[in-house]
XYZ file of C-alpha atoms in Angstrom:
255
model
C -2.936 6.765 -3.893
C 0.425 8.584 -3.859
C -1.252 11.875 -2.889
C -3.173 10.116 -0.123
C 0.085 8.587 1.137
C 1.819 11.979 1.240
C -1.176 13.538 2.987
C -1.259 10.987 5.818
C 2.504 11.053 6.310
C 2.616 14.860 6.309
C -0.248 15.020 8.802
C 1.519 12.581 11.107
C 4.802 14.512 10.830
C 3.006 17.743 11.761
C 1.397 15.955 14.720
C 4.880 14.824 15.813
C 6.254 18.356 15.620
C 3.406 19.846 17.635
C 2.766 17.247 20.324
C 5.656 14.774 20.630
C 9.241 15.278 21.774
C 11.984 12.816 22.674
C 11.245 13.432 26.339
C 7.585 12.553 25.864
C 6.787 9.282 27.730
C 4.897 7.915 24.732
C 7.579 8.816 22.160
C 8.603 5.186 21.366
C 4.989 4.262 20.655
C 4.433 7.244 18.383
C 7.681 6.484 16.558
C 6.682 2.863 15.948
C 3.225 3.898 14.822
C 4.755 6.423 12.411
C 7.096 3.928 10.750
C 4.388 1.281 10.601
C 2.059 3.829 8.995
C 4.685 4.625 6.353
C 5.108 0.920 5.560
C 1.332 0.454 5.489
C 0.545 3.243 3.048
C 3.534 2.581 0.775
C 2.836 -1.164 0.819
C -0.800 -0.540 -0.007
C 0.236 1.542 -3.013
C 2.545 -1.227 -4.220
C -0.093 -3.903 -3.733
C -2.740 -1.909 -5.619
C -0.359 -1.201 -8.502
C 0.759 -4.834 -8.697
C -2.835 -6.030 -8.595
C -3.748 -3.715 -11.464
C -0.849 -5.153 -13.474
C -1.907 -8.737 -12.714
C -5.518 -8.092 -13.624
C -4.460 -6.277 -16.780
C -2.300 -9.243 -17.819
C 0.707 -7.010 -18.539
C 2.982 -8.857 -16.153
C 3.107 -12.123 -18.100
C 6.646 -11.519 -19.404
C 7.988 -11.025 -15.881
C 6.220 -14.153 -14.602
C 7.442 -16.239 -17.520
C 11.087 -15.145 -17.289
C 11.338 -15.631 -13.533
C 9.470 -18.960 -13.565
C 11.618 -20.342 -16.398
C 14.781 -19.259 -14.590
C 13.799 -20.698 -11.196
C 12.452 -24.011 -12.544
C 15.583 -24.482 -14.694
C 17.423 -25.421 -11.488
C 15.178 -28.393 -10.735
C 17.069 -31.460 -9.529
C 15.949 -34.371 -7.321
C 17.872 -32.913 -4.377
C 16.399 -29.431 -4.798
C 12.956 -30.929 -5.322
C 13.163 -32.533 -1.876
C 14.575 -29.351 -0.330
C 11.860 -27.058 -1.656
C 9.095 -29.541 -0.855
C 10.377 -29.511 2.725
C 10.616 -25.707 2.749
C 7.103 -25.258 1.391
C 5.820 -27.564 4.162
C 7.222 -25.023 6.640
C 4.555 -22.662 5.312
C 1.680 -25.100 5.860
C -0.809 -25.029 8.711
C 0.791 -27.862 10.712
C 4.181 -26.143 10.683
C 2.588 -22.947 11.975
C 0.861 -24.874 14.753
C 4.256 -26.235 15.853
C 6.009 -22.862 15.468
C 3.252 -21.007 17.313
C 3.264 -23.573 20.133
C 7.039 -23.254 20.567
C 6.841 -19.463 20.501
C 3.939 -19.500 22.977
C 5.886 -21.733 25.390
C 8.845 -19.341 25.217
C 6.706 -16.220 25.659
C 4.691 -17.685 28.532
C 7.304 -19.523 30.589
C 10.448 -17.531 29.783
C 9.090 -14.001 29.352
C 5.863 -14.359 31.377
C 4.164 -12.480 28.545
C 0.713 -13.544 27.335
C 0.321 -10.444 25.159
C 2.864 -11.615 22.569
C 1.067 -14.963 22.260
C -2.281 -13.335 21.523
C -0.710 -10.878 19.099
C 1.110 -13.607 17.169
C -2.039 -15.730 16.950
C -4.052 -12.740 15.807
C -1.562 -11.839 13.081
C -1.438 -15.405 11.740
C -5.146 -16.256 11.852
C -6.419 -12.953 10.501
C -3.803 -12.840 7.722
C -4.906 -16.323 6.621
C -8.543 -15.202 6.551
C -7.590 -12.042 4.646
C -5.697 -14.146 2.101
C -8.737 -16.347 1.501
C -10.845 -13.247 0.864
C -8.251 -11.765 -1.505
C -7.995 -15.001 -3.498
C -11.750 -15.048 -4.004
C -11.778 -11.364 -4.952
C -9.052 -11.636 -7.616
C -9.946 -15.161 -8.804
C -6.650 -15.887 -10.589
C -5.995 -19.421 -11.812
C -2.824 -21.323 -10.972
C 0.069 -21.627 -13.472
C -0.389 -24.332 -16.095
C 3.120 -25.771 -15.703
C 3.733 -29.011 -13.803
C 2.716 -28.786 -10.130
C 5.097 -30.688 -7.858
C 2.712 -30.464 -4.890
C -1.069 -30.685 -4.664
C -2.941 -27.362 -4.583
C -6.696 -26.731 -4.510
C -7.137 -22.977 -3.961
C -6.794 -19.968 -6.263
C -3.469 -18.318 -7.063
C -3.264 -14.605 -6.225
C -1.897 -13.618 -3.772
C 0.193 -16.552 -2.548
C -1.095 -17.735 0.827
C 2.257 -19.266 1.719
C 4.103 -16.026 0.945
C 1.576 -13.847 2.774
C 1.446 -16.058 5.874
C 5.243 -16.410 5.982
C 5.720 -12.653 5.785
C 3.004 -12.020 8.385
C 4.088 -14.733 10.862
C 7.888 -14.680 10.617
C 7.910 -10.946 9.894
C 5.989 -10.308 13.104
C 8.441 -12.542 14.960
C 11.229 -10.292 13.645
C 9.318 -7.327 15.062
C 9.007 -9.098 18.432
C 12.721 -9.994 18.426
C 13.468 -6.273 18.711
C 11.137 -6.020 21.724
C 12.808 -8.795 23.704
C 16.029 -8.401 25.648
C 18.692 -10.635 24.120
C 22.265 -10.479 22.912
C 23.059 -8.539 19.748
C 24.302 -11.638 17.918
C 21.236 -13.725 18.831
C 18.999 -10.929 17.549
C 20.957 -10.810 14.279
C 20.822 -14.610 13.938
C 17.062 -14.798 14.527
C 16.410 -11.910 12.139
C 18.439 -13.588 9.392
C 16.804 -16.970 10.107
C 13.241 -15.641 9.914
C 14.097 -13.543 6.846
C 15.516 -16.617 5.110
C 12.378 -18.617 5.939
C 10.183 -15.886 4.420
C 12.277 -15.756 1.243
C 12.636 -19.496 0.697
C 8.987 -20.292 1.446
C 8.006 -17.776 -1.220
C 10.636 -19.061 -3.654
C 9.493 -22.653 -3.103
C 6.051 -21.836 -4.494
C 7.593 -20.662 -7.782
C 10.048 -23.575 -7.919
C 7.283 -26.117 -7.356
C 5.197 -24.570 -10.137
C 2.141 -23.696 -8.045
C 2.436 -19.892 -8.123
C 3.383 -17.129 -10.503
C 6.229 -14.904 -9.233
C 3.743 -12.012 -9.097
C 1.591 -14.129 -6.758
C 4.536 -14.384 -4.368
C 5.396 -10.684 -4.625
C 1.735 -9.878 -3.982
C 1.696 -12.233 -0.991
C 4.839 -10.686 0.477
C 3.436 -7.184 -0.001
C 0.059 -8.084 1.518
C 1.804 -9.759 4.475
C 3.970 -6.683 5.030
C 0.879 -4.454 4.948
C -0.762 -6.718 7.496
C 2.262 -6.543 9.839
C 2.275 -2.748 9.612
C -1.452 -2.593 10.336
C -1.082 -4.882 13.362
C 1.919 -2.939 14.690
C -0.090 0.287 14.504
C -3.093 -1.355 16.170
C -1.137 -3.098 18.947
C 0.905 0.004 19.774
C -2.182 2.200 19.924
C -3.733 -0.336 22.317
C -0.552 -0.304 24.440
C -0.495 3.482 24.337
C -4.089 3.740 25.529
C -3.493 1.117 28.222
C -0.446 2.928 29.572
C -2.258 6.252 29.554
C -5.131 4.687 31.482
C -2.706 3.246 34.025
C -1.030 6.646 34.479
C -4.420 8.315 34.810
C -5.569 5.776 37.425
C -2.311 6.212 39.324
C -2.726 9.992 39.324
C -6.285 9.593 40.594
C -5.128 7.312 43.399
C -2.419 9.776 44.414
C -4.916 12.653 44.401
C -7.336 10.641 46.514
C -4.571 9.837 49.013
C -3.627 13.510 49.259
C -7.290 14.452 49.768
C -7.715 11.859 52.514
């Protein structure tokens, strides 16, 4: 996997050197695609290695130490807090969050593209998580569960969806014109939601720490994949628009 990663990155770097300069009109798209590709291939390596460790049952010591440490802080107040936080990673919370984001994108930004992209990231990451759970077939921890769970354990669906949804919102924040301090605030807010939703699953006893790490990694891979895909689509669309414009201008000159 490491050799494959180096190969793809080196090939993309060579492509950059030969075909793309800072003055190139598509430079921002190529740059985003490059960084997303790096995250994708590195994240894939990490996910594969972690999965091999989980399946080989050599990560038990890590899971036990982290779980014992996190659950040692259980108090009635923290129980309520983390039950609330974990609900922010449930389907109803995402319906509310997506609706609010869609209203903002549609009425404030007049941008339907962001709505479709956000929905695509969330829905497809949830479907991917269901497939991964079935493929790895890992049972839940045997400690006390403080919330009801019915699905398999690895990777954590809450962690993966939180990383995919709120992580993609962080990506969109840097594509929307806003003040520097608002951008920083939203980035920190969404990052905190990702972290605490993942932590809540360990605290509540329904996931191993490696489940959460696997979910975060899978969610990050999914964001990178979607960023590459969406930017390639934008790149092709803009090229088509430029081509059509050139054709129109040529036709006008001919007439």
